Amino acid sequence: MSVGAVALMLSLSACSTTDWEKAFGFGWPLGITTQAHAIRGLWTWSIIAALVVGSLVWGLIFWCCIAYRRRDADLPRQTKYNLPIEALYTVVPFVTVAVLFYYTVVTQNVVTTTTPTADATISVTAFKWNWKFSYDQVQDPRTDQAVYTVGTANEIPVLVVPVNENVRFRVNSNDVIHSFWIPETLFKRDVFPAATKNQNNVFQFRPEVEGSYVGRCAELCGTYHSQMNFEVRVVSASNYQRYLQALASFGNTDLDRQAKALSAIGQPAQATTTHPFDTSRTARAPSEGQRTNN
């Protein structure tokens, strides 16, 4: 066993599980959902496969450089073809690509498959340049509509989801194409306008870590695309139900319902991972030095 391998084993033995996972992520984040772990596993093993293939190719190159280096003035023996080597170079890449393709499909199915029933269903509506989150399973008794929260110029919309439960999303856009992206889930989904008749834009994930995480639009959608943020708040299942009941009690007509409902479950009333942006586009007159005479 080489000295490098021994040193690697000793260093890893002193690391915690989290440190080990980070070390073998090859730069890929851990993620907070069951689906994210599957994506990270595909990434990690793909990199390992690439390193193995690369090491083999580098080894063959260095071996050829040493074994077949020029030793005298005689012309080396010329070979037109080598059937075993050519067969090997055809079969090995084919098998490698086939294996990677298989595990890519398996991971894709894990990420995109929805269960027959979900623990929570949320309709996401994107619009320039904010978000609306409707919790389809609870209705406002005053309007008989699903309770919802919507972002404004002064308030970041907070998407509350339960931990360790399957959360299903139906995403739609009121205007142009947006993209629903929570970096910690290692997943994004384009959000199409209703005019495209794409009524099956549904996906789900299972969050495993409570906390606050920023969400973003990942599709260039206009002037304020870079500020089209929201916040995901992963809470316990009991707090999630209390949050929905609080939204229903305040009603969709209460403009402060989001802050009040978050406070009712002991959560910060405002987003903590991002902040509202200034929508003022008041034109400013040029300075005297910039003005020109007609």
Short mmCIF file of N, CA and C in Angstrom, two decimals, residues 162-288:
data_model
loop_
_atom_site.label_atom_id
_atom_site.label_comp_id
_atom_site.label_asym_id
_atom_site.label_seq_id
_atom_site.Cartn_x
_atom_site.Cartn_y
_atom_site.Cartn_z
N PRO A 162 -43.30 21.18 5.74
CA PRO A 162 -43.02 20.31 6.89
C PRO A 162 -41.80 19.43 6.67
N VAL A 163 -41.06 19.19 7.72
CA VAL A 163 -39.87 18.34 7.64
C VAL A 163 -40.28 16.87 7.62
N ASN A 164 -39.50 16.05 6.90
CA ASN A 164 -39.70 14.60 6.82
C ASN A 164 -41.09 14.21 6.31
N GLU A 165 -41.64 15.02 5.41
CA GLU A 165 -42.90 14.70 4.76
C GLU A 165 -42.78 15.00 3.27
N ASN A 166 -43.56 14.30 2.47
CA ASN A 166 -43.54 14.52 1.03
C ASN A 166 -44.35 15.76 0.68
N VAL A 167 -43.67 16.73 0.08
CA VAL A 167 -44.30 18.01 -0.28
C VAL A 167 -44.39 18.08 -1.79
N ARG A 168 -45.62 18.23 -2.29
CA ARG A 168 -45.85 18.28 -3.74
C ARG A 168 -46.08 19.73 -4.17
N PHE A 169 -45.51 20.08 -5.32
CA PHE A 169 -45.63 21.44 -5.85
C PHE A 169 -46.26 21.40 -7.23
N ARG A 170 -47.20 22.31 -7.46
CA ARG A 170 -47.71 22.58 -8.80
C ARG A 170 -47.28 23.99 -9.15
N VAL A 171 -46.48 24.12 -10.20
CA VAL A 171 -45.90 25.42 -10.52
C VAL A 171 -46.48 25.97 -11.81
N ASN A 172 -46.69 27.29 -11.81
CA ASN A 172 -47.31 27.94 -12.95
C ASN A 172 -46.82 29.39 -12.98
N SER A 173 -46.92 30.03 -14.13
CA SER A 173 -46.51 31.43 -14.26
C SER A 173 -47.66 32.27 -14.79
N ASN A 174 -47.72 33.50 -14.34
CA ASN A 174 -48.74 34.42 -14.82
C ASN A 174 -48.31 35.20 -16.05
N ASP A 175 -47.02 35.15 -16.40
CA ASP A 175 -46.57 35.98 -17.52
C ASP A 175 -45.53 35.26 -18.38
N VAL A 176 -44.25 35.37 -17.98
CA VAL A 176 -43.17 34.79 -18.80
C VAL A 176 -42.66 33.51 -18.13
N ILE A 177 -41.66 32.90 -18.72
CA ILE A 177 -41.06 31.70 -18.13
C ILE A 177 -40.16 32.10 -16.96
N HIS A 178 -40.42 31.52 -15.82
CA HIS A 178 -39.55 31.68 -14.65
C HIS A 178 -38.95 30.31 -14.32
N SER A 179 -38.23 30.22 -13.21
CA SER A 179 -37.68 28.93 -12.79
C SER A 179 -37.64 28.88 -11.27
N PHE A 180 -38.24 27.84 -10.71
CA PHE A 180 -38.34 27.65 -9.26
C PHE A 180 -37.10 26.90 -8.79
N TRP A 181 -36.27 27.58 -7.99
CA TRP A 181 -34.97 27.00 -7.61
C TRP A 181 -34.68 27.25 -6.14
N ILE A 182 -34.46 26.16 -5.41
CA ILE A 182 -33.97 26.23 -4.03
C ILE A 182 -32.60 25.57 -4.04
N PRO A 183 -31.52 26.32 -3.97
CA PRO A 183 -30.19 25.73 -4.14
C PRO A 183 -29.93 24.53 -3.24
N GLU A 184 -30.43 24.56 -2.01
CA GLU A 184 -30.15 23.45 -1.08
C GLU A 184 -30.88 22.15 -1.46
N THR A 185 -31.83 22.21 -2.37
CA THR A 185 -32.47 20.98 -2.83
C THR A 185 -31.76 20.37 -4.04
N LEU A 186 -30.77 21.10 -4.58
CA LEU A 186 -30.01 20.64 -5.75
C LEU A 186 -30.93 20.38 -6.94
N PHE A 187 -32.00 21.16 -7.05
CA PHE A 187 -33.02 20.89 -8.08
C PHE A 187 -33.71 22.19 -8.44
N LYS A 188 -34.05 22.34 -9.71
CA LYS A 188 -34.88 23.47 -10.12
C LYS A 188 -35.86 23.00 -11.18
N ARG A 189 -36.93 23.74 -11.33
CA ARG A 189 -37.96 23.37 -12.31
C ARG A 189 -38.43 24.65 -13.00
N ASP A 190 -38.39 24.66 -14.34
CA ASP A 190 -38.88 25.81 -15.09
C ASP A 190 -40.38 25.97 -14.87
N VAL A 191 -40.81 27.23 -14.80
CA VAL A 191 -42.21 27.55 -14.54
C VAL A 191 -42.77 28.23 -15.79
N PHE A 192 -43.73 27.57 -16.44
CA PHE A 192 -44.23 28.03 -17.71
C PHE A 192 -45.56 28.78 -17.54
N PRO A 193 -45.84 29.73 -18.44
CA PRO A 193 -47.14 30.43 -18.40
C PRO A 193 -48.30 29.46 -18.65
N ALA A 194 -49.45 29.81 -18.13
CA ALA A 194 -50.64 28.97 -18.30
C ALA A 194 -50.99 28.81 -19.77
N ALA A 195 -50.61 29.77 -20.59
CA ALA A 195 -50.95 29.72 -22.02
C ALA A 195 -50.30 28.53 -22.72
N THR A 196 -49.26 27.95 -22.12
CA THR A 196 -48.61 26.81 -22.74
C THR A 196 -49.39 25.52 -22.52
N LYS A 197 -50.44 25.58 -21.69
CA LYS A 197 -51.28 24.43 -21.41
C LYS A 197 -50.50 23.30 -20.72
N ASN A 198 -49.41 23.69 -20.06
CA ASN A 198 -48.62 22.68 -19.34
C ASN A 198 -49.21 22.52 -17.95
N GLN A 199 -50.23 21.67 -17.83
CA GLN A 199 -50.94 21.51 -16.57
C GLN A 199 -50.32 20.44 -15.68
N ASN A 200 -49.27 19.76 -16.16
CA ASN A 200 -48.68 18.68 -15.39
C ASN A 200 -47.29 19.04 -14.85
N ASN A 201 -47.06 20.31 -14.63
CA ASN A 201 -45.76 20.75 -14.11
C ASN A 201 -45.75 20.54 -12.60
N VAL A 202 -45.58 19.29 -12.21
CA VAL A 202 -45.69 18.89 -10.81
C VAL A 202 -44.43 18.14 -10.40
N PHE A 203 -43.95 18.40 -9.21
CA PHE A 203 -42.83 17.65 -8.66
C PHE A 203 -42.97 17.65 -7.14
N GLN A 204 -42.14 16.89 -6.48
CA GLN A 204 -42.18 16.88 -5.02
C GLN A 204 -40.80 16.60 -4.45
N PHE A 205 -40.62 17.00 -3.21
CA PHE A 205 -39.40 16.63 -2.49
C PHE A 205 -39.73 16.38 -1.03
N ARG A 206 -38.77 15.81 -0.34
CA ARG A 206 -38.95 15.46 1.07
C ARG A 206 -37.82 16.13 1.87
N PRO A 207 -38.07 17.29 2.48
CA PRO A 207 -37.02 17.96 3.25
C PRO A 207 -36.69 17.19 4.52
N GLU A 208 -35.42 17.16 4.87
CA GLU A 208 -34.97 16.39 6.02
C GLU A 208 -34.30 17.24 7.10
N VAL A 209 -34.10 18.52 6.83
CA VAL A 209 -33.40 19.39 7.77
C VAL A 209 -34.21 20.66 7.99
N GLU A 210 -34.57 20.94 9.23
CA GLU A 210 -35.29 22.17 9.53
C GLU A 210 -34.36 23.38 9.38
N GLY A 211 -34.94 24.52 9.00
CA GLY A 211 -34.15 25.73 8.85
C GLY A 211 -34.73 26.66 7.82
N SER A 212 -34.00 27.73 7.53
CA SER A 212 -34.42 28.73 6.55
C SER A 212 -33.45 28.71 5.38
N TYR A 213 -34.00 28.71 4.16
CA TYR A 213 -33.17 28.60 2.96
C TYR A 213 -33.71 29.55 1.90
N VAL A 214 -32.80 30.19 1.19
CA VAL A 214 -33.21 31.13 0.15
C VAL A 214 -33.66 30.37 -1.09
N GLY A 215 -34.68 30.90 -1.75
CA GLY A 215 -35.13 30.38 -3.03
C GLY A 215 -35.00 31.47 -4.08
N ARG A 216 -34.80 31.09 -5.33
CA ARG A 216 -34.55 32.08 -6.37
C ARG A 216 -35.25 31.70 -7.67
N CYS A 217 -35.35 32.68 -8.54
CA CYS A 217 -35.72 32.42 -9.93
C CYS A 217 -34.43 32.18 -10.70
N ALA A 218 -34.38 31.08 -11.44
CA ALA A 218 -33.16 30.71 -12.16
C ALA A 218 -33.31 30.87 -13.67
N GLU A 219 -34.31 31.61 -14.10
CA GLU A 219 -34.53 31.85 -15.53
C GLU A 219 -34.61 33.36 -15.76
N LEU A 220 -33.77 33.87 -16.66
CA LEU A 220 -33.75 35.31 -16.92
C LEU A 220 -35.14 35.76 -17.38
N CYS A 221 -35.82 36.53 -16.53
CA CYS A 221 -37.23 36.84 -16.79
C CYS A 221 -37.51 38.34 -16.91
N GLY A 222 -36.48 39.17 -16.82
CA GLY A 222 -36.74 40.59 -16.96
C GLY A 222 -35.87 41.43 -16.04
N THR A 223 -36.29 42.67 -15.87
CA THR A 223 -35.48 43.67 -15.19
C THR A 223 -35.03 43.25 -13.80
N TYR A 224 -35.95 42.74 -13.00
CA TYR A 224 -35.63 42.43 -11.60
C TYR A 224 -35.46 40.93 -11.36
N HIS A 225 -35.05 40.23 -12.39
CA HIS A 225 -34.86 38.78 -12.24
C HIS A 225 -33.94 38.43 -11.06
N SER A 226 -32.84 39.14 -10.93
CA SER A 226 -31.86 38.79 -9.90
C SER A 226 -32.37 39.01 -8.49
N GLN A 227 -33.44 39.80 -8.34
CA GLN A 227 -34.01 40.05 -7.01
C GLN A 227 -35.30 39.26 -6.76
N MET A 228 -35.63 38.36 -7.66
CA MET A 228 -36.88 37.60 -7.52
C MET A 228 -36.66 36.41 -6.59
N ASN A 229 -36.54 36.72 -5.30
CA ASN A 229 -36.21 35.70 -4.30
C ASN A 229 -37.41 35.38 -3.41
N PHE A 230 -37.31 34.25 -2.75
CA PHE A 230 -38.26 33.89 -1.70
C PHE A 230 -37.50 33.11 -0.65
N GLU A 231 -38.16 32.76 0.43
CA GLU A 231 -37.51 31.99 1.48
C GLU A 231 -38.29 30.73 1.78
N VAL A 232 -37.58 29.62 1.95
CA VAL A 232 -38.19 28.35 2.35
C VAL A 232 -37.95 28.17 3.84
N ARG A 233 -39.01 27.92 4.56
CA ARG A 233 -38.92 27.69 6.00
C ARG A 233 -39.36 26.24 6.28
N VAL A 234 -38.40 25.38 6.60
CA VAL A 234 -38.70 23.98 6.92
C VAL A 234 -38.96 23.88 8.42
N VAL A 235 -40.17 23.46 8.79
CA VAL A 235 -40.58 23.40 10.20
C VAL A 235 -41.10 22.00 10.51
N SER A 236 -41.38 21.75 11.78
CA SER A 236 -41.94 20.46 12.17
C SER A 236 -43.34 20.30 11.58
N ALA A 237 -43.79 19.05 11.48
CA ALA A 237 -45.12 18.78 10.92
C ALA A 237 -46.21 19.45 11.75
N SER A 238 -46.07 19.45 13.07
CA SER A 238 -47.09 20.08 13.92
C SER A 238 -47.11 21.59 13.72
N ASN A 239 -45.94 22.21 13.60
CA ASN A 239 -45.90 23.65 13.36
C ASN A 239 -46.44 24.00 11.98
N TYR A 240 -46.23 23.11 11.03
CA TYR A 240 -46.78 23.35 9.69
C TYR A 240 -48.31 23.41 9.74
N GLN A 241 -48.92 22.47 10.43
CA GLN A 241 -50.38 22.47 10.55
C GLN A 241 -50.86 23.71 11.32
N ARG A 242 -50.15 24.09 12.35
CA ARG A 242 -50.51 25.30 13.10
C ARG A 242 -50.39 26.54 12.23
N TYR A 243 -49.38 26.56 11.37
CA TYR A 243 -49.20 27.70 10.46
C TYR A 243 -50.38 27.82 9.50
N LEU A 244 -50.80 26.70 8.93
CA LEU A 244 -51.94 26.74 8.01
C LEU A 244 -53.21 27.19 8.70
N GLN A 245 -53.43 26.69 9.91
CA GLN A 245 -54.62 27.10 10.66
C GLN A 245 -54.57 28.59 11.01
N ALA A 246 -53.38 29.08 11.30
CA ALA A 246 -53.23 30.51 11.58
C ALA A 246 -53.54 31.34 10.34
N LEU A 247 -53.05 30.90 9.18
CA LEU A 247 -53.37 31.61 7.93
C LEU A 247 -54.88 31.63 7.71
N ALA A 248 -55.54 30.51 7.95
CA ALA A 248 -56.99 30.44 7.75
C ALA A 248 -57.72 31.35 8.73
N SER A 249 -57.22 31.44 9.96
CA SER A 249 -57.90 32.28 10.96
C SER A 249 -57.76 33.76 10.64
N PHE A 250 -56.61 34.15 10.10
CA PHE A 250 -56.44 35.57 9.74
C PHE A 250 -57.12 35.90 8.42
N GLY A 251 -57.18 34.95 7.51
CA GLY A 251 -57.89 35.15 6.25
C GLY A 251 -57.02 35.76 5.17
N ASN A 252 -57.40 35.48 3.93
CA ASN A 252 -56.62 35.97 2.79
C ASN A 252 -56.68 37.48 2.61
N THR A 253 -57.64 38.14 3.27
CA THR A 253 -57.75 39.60 3.12
C THR A 253 -56.85 40.35 4.09
N ASP A 254 -56.27 39.65 5.06
CA ASP A 254 -55.36 40.29 6.02
C ASP A 254 -53.99 40.42 5.37
N LEU A 255 -53.57 41.65 5.13
CA LEU A 255 -52.31 41.87 4.42
C LEU A 255 -51.10 41.45 5.24
N ASP A 256 -51.23 41.33 6.55
CA ASP A 256 -50.11 40.94 7.41
C ASP A 256 -50.22 39.48 7.85
N ARG A 257 -51.01 38.68 7.13
CA ARG A 257 -51.26 37.30 7.59
C ARG A 257 -50.00 36.46 7.63
N GLN A 258 -49.08 36.65 6.70
CA GLN A 258 -47.87 35.84 6.69
C GLN A 258 -47.05 36.08 7.95
N ALA A 259 -46.80 37.35 8.27
CA ALA A 259 -46.01 37.67 9.46
C ALA A 259 -46.70 37.20 10.73
N LYS A 260 -48.00 37.37 10.79
CA LYS A 260 -48.75 36.96 11.98
C LYS A 260 -48.74 35.44 12.15
N ALA A 261 -48.91 34.72 11.05
CA ALA A 261 -48.94 33.26 11.12
C ALA A 261 -47.57 32.71 11.49
N LEU A 262 -46.50 33.31 10.97
CA LEU A 262 -45.16 32.86 11.33
C LEU A 262 -44.88 33.12 12.81
N SER A 263 -45.30 34.28 13.28
CA SER A 263 -45.11 34.59 14.70
C SER A 263 -45.90 33.63 15.58
N ALA A 264 -47.06 33.18 15.09
CA ALA A 264 -47.91 32.29 15.88
C ALA A 264 -47.25 30.94 16.13
N ILE A 265 -46.29 30.53 15.29
CA ILE A 265 -45.61 29.25 15.49
C ILE A 265 -44.18 29.45 15.98
N GLY A 266 -43.88 30.67 16.43
CA GLY A 266 -42.57 30.94 17.00
C GLY A 266 -41.45 31.11 15.99
N GLN A 267 -41.81 31.44 14.74
CA GLN A 267 -40.83 31.66 13.70
C GLN A 267 -40.63 33.15 13.46
N PRO A 268 -39.46 33.58 12.99
CA PRO A 268 -39.26 34.99 12.63
C PRO A 268 -40.33 35.45 11.65
N ALA A 269 -40.88 36.63 11.89
CA ALA A 269 -42.00 37.11 11.08
C ALA A 269 -41.57 37.51 9.67
N GLN A 270 -40.30 37.80 9.47
CA GLN A 270 -39.80 38.22 8.17
C GLN A 270 -38.71 37.25 7.70
N ALA A 271 -38.45 37.27 6.41
CA ALA A 271 -37.40 36.42 5.85
C ALA A 271 -36.04 36.78 6.45
N THR A 272 -35.22 35.78 6.67
CA THR A 272 -33.90 35.98 7.25
C THR A 272 -32.76 35.71 6.27
N THR A 273 -33.06 35.08 5.13
CA THR A 273 -32.00 34.72 4.18
C THR A 273 -31.89 35.69 3.00
N THR A 274 -32.88 36.55 2.83
CA THR A 274 -32.87 37.52 1.76
C THR A 274 -33.74 38.69 2.18
N HIS A 275 -33.81 39.72 1.39
CA HIS A 275 -34.54 40.93 1.79
C HIS A 275 -35.22 41.56 0.58
N PRO A 276 -36.25 42.39 0.81
CA PRO A 276 -36.94 43.02 -0.33
C PRO A 276 -36.01 43.95 -1.09
N PHE A 277 -36.36 44.19 -2.34
CA PHE A 277 -35.56 45.09 -3.16
C PHE A 277 -36.36 46.34 -3.50
N ASP A 278 -35.65 47.41 -3.79
CA ASP A 278 -36.28 48.69 -4.09
C ASP A 278 -36.76 48.69 -5.54
N THR A 279 -38.07 48.87 -5.72
CA THR A 279 -38.63 48.84 -7.07
C THR A 279 -38.71 50.23 -7.71
N SER A 280 -38.19 51.23 -7.03
CA SER A 280 -38.26 52.60 -7.56
C SER A 280 -37.43 52.71 -8.83
N ARG A 281 -38.07 53.25 -9.89
CA ARG A 281 -37.35 53.45 -11.15
C ARG A 281 -37.49 54.91 -11.59
N THR A 282 -37.48 55.79 -10.59
CA THR A 282 -37.60 57.22 -10.88
C THR A 282 -36.42 57.70 -11.71
N ALA A 283 -36.72 58.37 -12.80
CA ALA A 283 -35.65 58.86 -13.67
C ALA A 283 -34.93 60.01 -12.99
N ARG A 284 -33.62 60.02 -13.11
CA ARG A 284 -32.81 61.09 -12.54
C ARG A 284 -32.24 61.95 -13.66
N ALA A 285 -32.33 63.25 -13.47
CA ALA A 285 -31.83 64.17 -14.49
C ALA A 285 -30.31 64.08 -14.56
N PRO A 286 -29.73 64.20 -15.75
CA PRO A 286 -28.28 64.15 -15.87
C PRO A 286 -27.66 65.38 -15.24
N SER A 287 -26.43 65.27 -14.83
CA SER A 287 -25.73 66.42 -14.23
C SER A 287 -25.46 67.46 -15.29
N GLU A 288 -25.12 68.66 -14.81
CA GLU A 288 -24.88 69.76 -15.75
C GLU A 288 -23.77 69.41 -16.72
#
